[in-house]
């Protein structure tokens, strides 16, 4: 019969084990209880207390303390002859060790745990054997261990351990491409954890569900899952390690979504946090993901450093597949450097990439292996080794019908390359088209304007290949079709209001914060900091990114239809490939193709022109203004010789310009070839030609605060537009603006503007109750045909892959506005008022926006108003087929 003291020991041990299972609910409480037991003189209680304390420290991102507790637990368990506690402590110690990259010690501990484990501890130990094998890269051994442990855990009713096992196995299955099985495991883990009130485990399950969804290409659902996990982690005190791993996994997803700058920021934050808590392996994983992001944003030094650091850590931990992935990324940096230096990649690169691809495939990283095989093929073909390319591609094309959108897109790219290698140009075109259709369908699932624009990056390689094939053929019609195939497609897609109720609540919070910050600025009182406003902006943005879409992009205009729509106009569409520029010139008779010069030379001259224009806009002294106007004219003439003079354009007539890349920033009216012409700048020929609804509405005149010249301007505009809805002073609020847009066919919004290059969706106009963002503009029930935005920088846009644009003008075009009149830079108030009055006189006279701007330009120049030359050059008409408003 056991002594009373033995029964007390058993009861206290049971309490400690029960507490250990609650570490995913409240690790701080568990640690306090466990540490109280570590001072117990009885070895049995002390052993279990140290074990529970180690588990709690692990959850609290205190790995060294966890290791120390496990070692003391092992020592006390041996003294008490308790193999159950010893086996558990050794197996948990192995996880802490392997996370620090100490794989040999980890393996020693898990082997000893298996050796000493009594039947009561066997399932727990096998669960952690599986995790050690998983972290070591032996997926088959991991799955076998999980399969061995799971039935025993069910027999014992060990629901917390069952949830942990399914969480780990689900993540492993996601890496190996078994996505349905992965999501099933993770859903069951989240369900059990929720039922057991293990909130940290609920968050981890949501987190890993987001990771698995990201691997399938379901970006919107993945972002939603990550948001759910982050909120749950926040409720649990923001555990450093878990939040850092979440940030790293979000980085991977953001790269796939085309949000590479966001991904790079996530990587920097994750690496710093994981280094702080000495999580060597998680830190190495974050470096791999960060290297992908750094490559995407051309931060090659970051990419190389992170990739090489990760490769070294993985090799030390015997994780050969992950080491191969890191080495592959370092190789891509080396290849990028040679391309930047205009050299062909050396044949040795393809050989290195082939070795890496074999290692990735052997390690079960199928998506990564496919990417590497495609890369091998491209390197081999570039260096003339067709047979090596054919072999590499043949193993990749089988993935065209299954897997994530990213995987299928890469497979279609491989198929196109193989067909080109065989001389089958038509087959290559069909393969490229099939791959781009996948990206289009993927984009259709997204409601966020920003995400729709960003996802174009996924089709970049295919679109460039299609354009290359077309340019090699030299047929203008084919080049035009491929140029339009992937140009500003998201702007042809009607904007979808995607903020849910919580997102709308966050947007209202943000506007209150904007107002409080403005009051703080005026009165010097208390108010939100820039960091607090930044967090609110990011919360709104994350809600928008997780919104779902419904519609595919609008149609692309056929060349014959475009020519018929041009009438007497001439359209010039620029394309860029391999740092060279071409122009497609279209009129009602034909299309022709002209090769221009270096993109880099043109970009440098654009910088000169914009610098000269900005200096001119800031200059008040008449003599210096005249000098700077001369400098601008000289710079513009050089740029004109590079872009327009070689095209043999007619001497007169209206122009439609479809820019690419940095050409979106060109002040076209400053070019000598464009003197006196009506010019429309269109994101794509298809958007220009797309029919837009005629709006039977009135005129809305809006004036924001701090613009005394604009108030006088508004009075004069009111005389030109009798019966216009005039909103100014304290009435000029966000709500009134959005309502007024829904009633007008012509809107004039005079307000201070801010273009946010860091976060374009928060570009805004200042009204009486604070900034009006692009999220607010998206909420208008309907929009005018023409919007005049004399705000500084209102015509500027962030240019993404595929010439996708984000900015005030782009947001209005996507909502259905036909033409936006706005400046590309900050403009002086007096000259702007004079220009807009002339513009409205022509609009009232029944002229189109382009013709009205051209006339206003000439008259304001002749007026001699200070700043007139800068304003005349800075204003552009952005949009579609330009026609007069209905009278």
Short mmCIF file of N, CA, C and O in Angstrom, two decimals, residues 391-473:
data_model
loop_
_atom_site.label_atom_id
_atom_site.label_comp_id
_atom_site.label_asym_id
_atom_site.label_seq_id
_atom_site.Cartn_x
_atom_site.Cartn_y
_atom_site.Cartn_z
N UNK A 391 15.86 18.53 -70.91
CA UNK A 391 15.76 17.57 -69.81
C UNK A 391 15.15 18.21 -68.56
O UNK A 391 14.28 17.64 -67.91
N UNK A 392 15.61 19.41 -68.25
CA UNK A 392 15.10 20.10 -67.05
C UNK A 392 13.63 20.44 -67.20
O UNK A 392 12.83 20.27 -66.27
N UNK A 393 13.24 20.92 -68.38
CA UNK A 393 11.86 21.34 -68.60
C UNK A 393 10.93 20.14 -68.59
O UNK A 393 9.81 20.21 -68.05
N UNK A 394 11.36 19.04 -69.16
CA UNK A 394 10.48 17.87 -69.25
C UNK A 394 9.97 17.43 -67.89
O UNK A 394 8.84 16.93 -67.75
N UNK A 395 10.78 17.59 -66.85
CA UNK A 395 10.36 17.18 -65.51
C UNK A 395 9.46 18.21 -64.85
O UNK A 395 8.89 17.95 -63.79
N UNK A 396 9.34 19.39 -65.46
CA UNK A 396 8.54 20.45 -64.84
C UNK A 396 7.16 20.59 -65.44
O UNK A 396 6.23 21.04 -64.76
N UNK A 397 6.98 20.20 -66.71
CA UNK A 397 5.71 20.50 -67.38
C UNK A 397 4.54 19.71 -66.82
O UNK A 397 3.38 20.08 -67.02
N UNK A 398 4.81 18.62 -66.09
CA UNK A 398 3.71 17.81 -65.56
C UNK A 398 2.87 18.55 -64.52
O UNK A 398 1.75 18.16 -64.22
N UNK A 399 3.40 19.65 -63.97
CA UNK A 399 2.68 20.37 -62.93
C UNK A 399 1.74 21.43 -63.48
O UNK A 399 1.21 22.25 -62.73
N UNK A 400 1.47 21.42 -64.80
CA UNK A 400 0.66 22.49 -65.39
C UNK A 400 -0.79 22.45 -64.90
O UNK A 400 -1.46 23.48 -64.89
N UNK A 401 -1.28 21.29 -64.51
CA UNK A 401 -2.71 21.15 -64.19
C UNK A 401 -3.01 21.06 -62.71
O UNK A 401 -4.16 20.96 -62.31
N UNK A 402 -1.98 21.02 -61.87
CA UNK A 402 -2.24 20.84 -60.44
C UNK A 402 -1.33 21.75 -59.63
O UNK A 402 -0.37 22.30 -60.15
N UNK A 403 -1.66 21.88 -58.36
CA UNK A 403 -0.85 22.70 -57.47
C UNK A 403 -1.33 24.14 -57.44
O UNK A 403 -2.39 24.49 -57.98
N UNK A 404 -0.56 24.98 -56.80
CA UNK A 404 -0.92 26.39 -56.66
C UNK A 404 -0.81 27.11 -58.00
O UNK A 404 -0.21 26.62 -58.95
N UNK A 405 -1.38 28.32 -58.04
CA UNK A 405 -1.28 29.13 -59.26
C UNK A 405 0.17 29.41 -59.61
O UNK A 405 0.55 29.38 -60.79
N UNK A 406 1.01 29.66 -58.58
CA UNK A 406 2.42 29.94 -58.84
C UNK A 406 3.12 28.74 -59.47
O UNK A 406 3.90 28.89 -60.41
N UNK A 407 2.82 27.53 -58.96
CA UNK A 407 3.44 26.32 -59.49
C UNK A 407 2.98 26.08 -60.93
O UNK A 407 3.78 25.80 -61.82
N UNK A 408 1.67 26.20 -61.17
CA UNK A 408 1.15 25.96 -62.53
C UNK A 408 1.67 27.01 -63.51
O UNK A 408 1.97 26.69 -64.66
N UNK A 409 1.81 28.25 -63.04
CA UNK A 409 2.35 29.29 -63.92
C UNK A 409 3.78 28.97 -64.32
O UNK A 409 4.17 29.11 -65.49
N UNK A 410 4.59 28.54 -63.35
CA UNK A 410 5.98 28.16 -63.65
C UNK A 410 6.01 26.98 -64.62
O UNK A 410 6.87 26.92 -65.52
N UNK A 411 5.09 26.04 -64.45
CA UNK A 411 5.06 24.87 -65.34
C UNK A 411 4.71 25.27 -66.77
O UNK A 411 5.28 24.75 -67.73
N UNK A 412 3.77 26.19 -66.92
CA UNK A 412 3.43 26.66 -68.27
C UNK A 412 4.60 27.45 -68.87
O UNK A 412 4.83 27.40 -70.09
N UNK A 413 5.33 28.17 -68.05
CA UNK A 413 6.54 28.84 -68.54
C UNK A 413 7.53 27.81 -69.07
O UNK A 413 8.13 27.99 -70.14
N UNK A 414 7.70 26.73 -68.30
CA UNK A 414 8.61 25.66 -68.74
C UNK A 414 8.13 25.07 -70.06
O UNK A 414 8.92 24.81 -70.97
N UNK A 415 6.83 24.87 -70.17
CA UNK A 415 6.28 24.29 -71.40
C UNK A 415 6.52 25.22 -72.59
O UNK A 415 6.89 24.77 -73.69
N UNK A 416 6.35 26.54 -72.37
CA UNK A 416 6.59 27.49 -73.45
C UNK A 416 8.05 27.47 -73.89
O UNK A 416 8.36 27.51 -75.09
N UNK A 417 8.96 27.40 -72.92
CA UNK A 417 10.39 27.35 -73.26
C UNK A 417 10.73 26.09 -74.05
O UNK A 417 11.53 26.13 -74.99
N UNK A 418 10.13 24.96 -73.66
CA UNK A 418 10.39 23.71 -74.36
C UNK A 418 9.91 23.80 -75.81
O UNK A 418 10.59 23.37 -76.75
N UNK A 419 8.73 24.39 -75.99
CA UNK A 419 8.19 24.51 -77.36
C UNK A 419 9.04 25.46 -78.20
O UNK A 419 9.24 25.21 -79.39
N UNK A 420 9.54 26.51 -77.57
CA UNK A 420 10.43 27.40 -78.32
C UNK A 420 11.72 26.69 -78.71
O UNK A 420 12.25 26.89 -79.81
N UNK A 421 12.23 25.86 -77.78
CA UNK A 421 13.45 25.11 -78.08
C UNK A 421 13.23 24.17 -79.27
O UNK A 421 14.16 23.88 -80.02
N UNK A 422 12.00 23.72 -79.45
CA UNK A 422 11.67 22.83 -80.57
C UNK A 422 11.24 23.60 -81.81
O UNK A 422 10.82 23.00 -82.81
N UNK A 423 11.29 24.94 -81.75
CA UNK A 423 10.90 25.74 -82.90
C UNK A 423 9.41 25.91 -83.08
O UNK A 423 8.95 26.37 -84.13
N UNK A 424 8.63 25.56 -82.08
CA UNK A 424 7.16 25.63 -82.16
C UNK A 424 6.70 26.96 -81.57
O UNK A 424 6.27 27.03 -80.42
N UNK A 425 6.75 28.04 -82.37
CA UNK A 425 6.39 29.36 -81.85
C UNK A 425 4.91 29.46 -81.50
O UNK A 425 4.54 30.07 -80.50
N UNK A 426 4.05 28.86 -82.33
CA UNK A 426 2.62 28.92 -82.03
C UNK A 426 2.30 28.15 -80.75
O UNK A 426 1.47 28.60 -79.93
N UNK A 427 2.93 27.00 -80.56
CA UNK A 427 2.74 26.24 -79.33
C UNK A 427 3.22 27.01 -78.12
O UNK A 427 2.59 26.98 -77.05
N UNK A 428 4.33 27.73 -78.29
CA UNK A 428 4.84 28.55 -77.18
C UNK A 428 3.85 29.65 -76.83
O UNK A 428 3.59 29.93 -75.66
N UNK A 429 3.26 30.29 -77.86
CA UNK A 429 2.28 31.34 -77.60
C UNK A 429 1.09 30.79 -76.82
O UNK A 429 0.56 31.42 -75.90
N UNK A 430 0.64 29.60 -77.21
CA UNK A 430 -0.52 28.99 -76.51
C UNK A 430 -0.17 28.67 -75.06
O UNK A 430 -0.99 28.86 -74.15
N UNK A 431 1.05 28.20 -74.83
CA UNK A 431 1.47 27.90 -73.46
C UNK A 431 1.55 29.16 -72.61
O UNK A 431 1.11 29.19 -71.45
N UNK A 432 2.10 30.22 -73.19
CA UNK A 432 2.19 31.50 -72.46
C UNK A 432 0.78 31.99 -72.13
O UNK A 432 0.51 32.43 -71.01
N UNK A 433 -0.11 31.92 -73.11
CA UNK A 433 -1.48 32.37 -72.88
C UNK A 433 -2.14 31.55 -71.77
O UNK A 433 -2.85 32.11 -70.91
N UNK A 434 -1.91 30.24 -71.75
CA UNK A 434 -2.50 29.39 -70.71
C UNK A 434 -1.99 29.79 -69.33
O UNK A 434 -2.75 29.83 -68.36
N UNK A 435 -0.69 30.07 -69.23
CA UNK A 435 -0.14 30.49 -67.95
C UNK A 435 -0.70 31.82 -67.49
O UNK A 435 -1.04 32.00 -66.31
N UNK A 436 -0.84 32.78 -68.41
CA UNK A 436 -1.38 34.08 -68.03
C UNK A 436 -2.85 33.99 -67.64
O UNK A 436 -3.32 34.73 -66.78
N UNK A 437 -3.58 33.05 -68.25
CA UNK A 437 -4.99 32.87 -67.85
C UNK A 437 -5.09 32.39 -66.40
O UNK A 437 -6.04 32.75 -65.68
N UNK A 438 -4.12 31.61 -65.96
CA UNK A 438 -4.12 31.16 -64.57
C UNK A 438 -3.97 32.36 -63.64
O UNK A 438 -4.68 32.49 -62.64
N UNK A 439 -3.04 33.26 -63.97
CA UNK A 439 -2.83 34.44 -63.13
C UNK A 439 -4.07 35.33 -63.16
O UNK A 439 -4.48 35.89 -62.13
N UNK A 440 -4.71 35.46 -64.33
CA UNK A 440 -5.94 36.26 -64.42
C UNK A 440 -7.04 35.68 -63.53
O UNK A 440 -7.73 36.43 -62.84
N UNK A 441 -7.20 34.35 -63.58
CA UNK A 441 -8.19 33.74 -62.73
C UNK A 441 -7.87 33.92 -61.26
O UNK A 441 -8.76 34.11 -60.42
N UNK A 442 -6.60 33.87 -60.94
CA UNK A 442 -6.14 34.08 -59.57
C UNK A 442 -6.46 35.50 -59.12
O UNK A 442 -6.97 35.72 -58.02
N UNK A 443 -6.21 36.47 -60.00
CA UNK A 443 -6.50 37.86 -59.68
C UNK A 443 -8.00 38.07 -59.43
O UNK A 443 -8.40 38.89 -58.61
N UNK A 444 -8.83 37.31 -60.14
CA UNK A 444 -10.27 37.49 -60.01
C UNK A 444 -10.77 37.14 -58.61
O UNK A 444 -11.86 37.56 -58.22
N UNK A 445 -10.00 36.36 -57.86
CA UNK A 445 -10.44 36.00 -56.50
C UNK A 445 -10.17 37.12 -55.50
O UNK A 445 -10.57 37.02 -54.34
N UNK A 446 -9.50 38.18 -55.94
CA UNK A 446 -9.05 39.22 -55.02
C UNK A 446 -9.89 40.48 -55.19
O UNK A 446 -10.14 40.94 -56.30
N UNK A 447 -10.33 41.04 -54.09
CA UNK A 447 -11.12 42.25 -54.13
C UNK A 447 -10.28 43.50 -53.98
O UNK A 447 -10.65 44.57 -54.45
N UNK A 448 -9.15 43.40 -53.32
CA UNK A 448 -8.31 44.56 -53.04
C UNK A 448 -7.70 45.12 -54.31
O UNK A 448 -7.09 44.39 -55.09
N UNK A 449 -7.86 46.43 -54.52
CA UNK A 449 -7.23 47.11 -55.65
C UNK A 449 -5.72 46.89 -55.62
O UNK A 449 -5.09 46.60 -56.65
N UNK A 450 -5.14 47.02 -54.45
CA UNK A 450 -3.69 46.89 -54.32
C UNK A 450 -3.23 45.48 -54.68
O UNK A 450 -2.24 45.29 -55.37
N UNK A 451 -3.97 44.48 -54.21
CA UNK A 451 -3.57 43.10 -54.45
C UNK A 451 -3.78 42.72 -55.91
O UNK A 451 -2.98 41.99 -56.50
N UNK A 452 -4.85 43.22 -56.52
CA UNK A 452 -5.07 42.95 -57.94
C UNK A 452 -3.93 43.52 -58.78
O UNK A 452 -3.52 42.93 -59.78
N UNK A 453 -3.47 44.70 -58.39
CA UNK A 453 -2.36 45.31 -59.12
C UNK A 453 -1.07 44.53 -58.88
O UNK A 453 -0.28 44.29 -59.81
N UNK A 454 -0.85 44.12 -57.64
CA UNK A 454 0.42 43.48 -57.29
C UNK A 454 0.56 42.09 -57.89
O UNK A 454 1.67 41.65 -58.22
N UNK A 455 -0.56 41.37 -58.05
CA UNK A 455 -0.47 39.97 -58.48
C UNK A 455 0.05 39.85 -59.90
O UNK A 455 0.48 38.77 -60.33
N UNK A 456 0.07 40.96 -60.63
CA UNK A 456 0.61 40.92 -62.00
C UNK A 456 2.04 40.41 -62.02
O UNK A 456 2.49 39.85 -63.03
N UNK A 457 2.77 40.60 -60.92
CA UNK A 457 4.17 40.15 -60.87
C UNK A 457 4.28 38.65 -61.13
O UNK A 457 5.30 38.18 -61.66
N UNK A 458 3.22 37.89 -60.77
CA UNK A 458 3.26 36.44 -60.97
C UNK A 458 3.31 36.07 -62.44
O UNK A 458 3.75 34.98 -62.81
N UNK A 459 2.84 36.97 -63.32
CA UNK A 459 2.87 36.68 -64.75
C UNK A 459 3.97 37.37 -65.51
O UNK A 459 4.02 37.28 -66.74
N UNK A 460 4.87 38.03 -64.79
CA UNK A 460 5.92 38.82 -65.46
C UNK A 460 6.76 37.99 -66.42
O UNK A 460 7.00 38.40 -67.56
N UNK A 461 7.25 36.84 -65.95
CA UNK A 461 8.14 36.05 -66.79
C UNK A 461 7.43 35.59 -68.06
O UNK A 461 8.01 35.63 -69.16
N UNK A 462 6.17 35.16 -67.92
CA UNK A 462 5.41 34.73 -69.08
C UNK A 462 5.15 35.89 -70.03
O UNK A 462 5.28 35.76 -71.25
N UNK A 463 4.73 37.04 -69.46
CA UNK A 463 4.42 38.19 -70.31
C UNK A 463 5.67 38.66 -71.07
O UNK A 463 5.58 39.01 -72.26
N UNK A 464 6.81 38.67 -70.38
CA UNK A 464 8.05 39.08 -71.06
C UNK A 464 8.41 38.11 -72.18
O UNK A 464 8.87 38.52 -73.25
N UNK A 465 8.21 36.81 -71.92
CA UNK A 465 8.53 35.82 -72.95
C UNK A 465 7.61 36.00 -74.16
O UNK A 465 8.06 35.94 -75.31
N UNK A 466 6.32 36.24 -73.89
CA UNK A 466 5.39 36.46 -75.00
C UNK A 466 5.78 37.69 -75.81
O UNK A 466 5.75 37.67 -77.06
N UNK A 467 6.16 38.76 -75.12
CA UNK A 467 6.57 39.98 -75.82
C UNK A 467 7.85 39.74 -76.60
O UNK A 467 8.01 40.23 -77.73
N UNK A 468 8.77 38.95 -76.02
CA UNK A 468 10.03 38.67 -76.72
C UNK A 468 9.75 37.92 -78.03
O UNK A 468 10.32 38.24 -79.08
N UNK A 469 8.88 36.91 -77.96
CA UNK A 469 8.53 36.15 -79.16
C UNK A 469 7.91 37.06 -80.20
O UNK A 469 8.22 36.99 -81.40
N UNK A 470 7.01 37.95 -79.75
CA UNK A 470 6.35 38.87 -80.68
C UNK A 470 7.35 39.83 -81.31
O UNK A 470 7.30 40.08 -82.52
N UNK A 471 8.26 40.38 -80.53
CA UNK A 471 9.25 41.31 -81.07
C UNK A 471 10.19 40.61 -82.05
O UNK A 471 10.61 41.19 -83.05
N UNK A 472 10.51 39.36 -81.76
CA UNK A 472 11.35 38.61 -82.68
C UNK A 472 10.66 38.42 -84.02
O UNK A 472 11.28 38.42 -85.08
N UNK A 473 9.33 38.27 -83.96
CA UNK A 473 8.57 38.14 -85.21
C UNK A 473 8.47 39.44 -85.97
O UNK A 473 8.31 39.43 -87.20
#
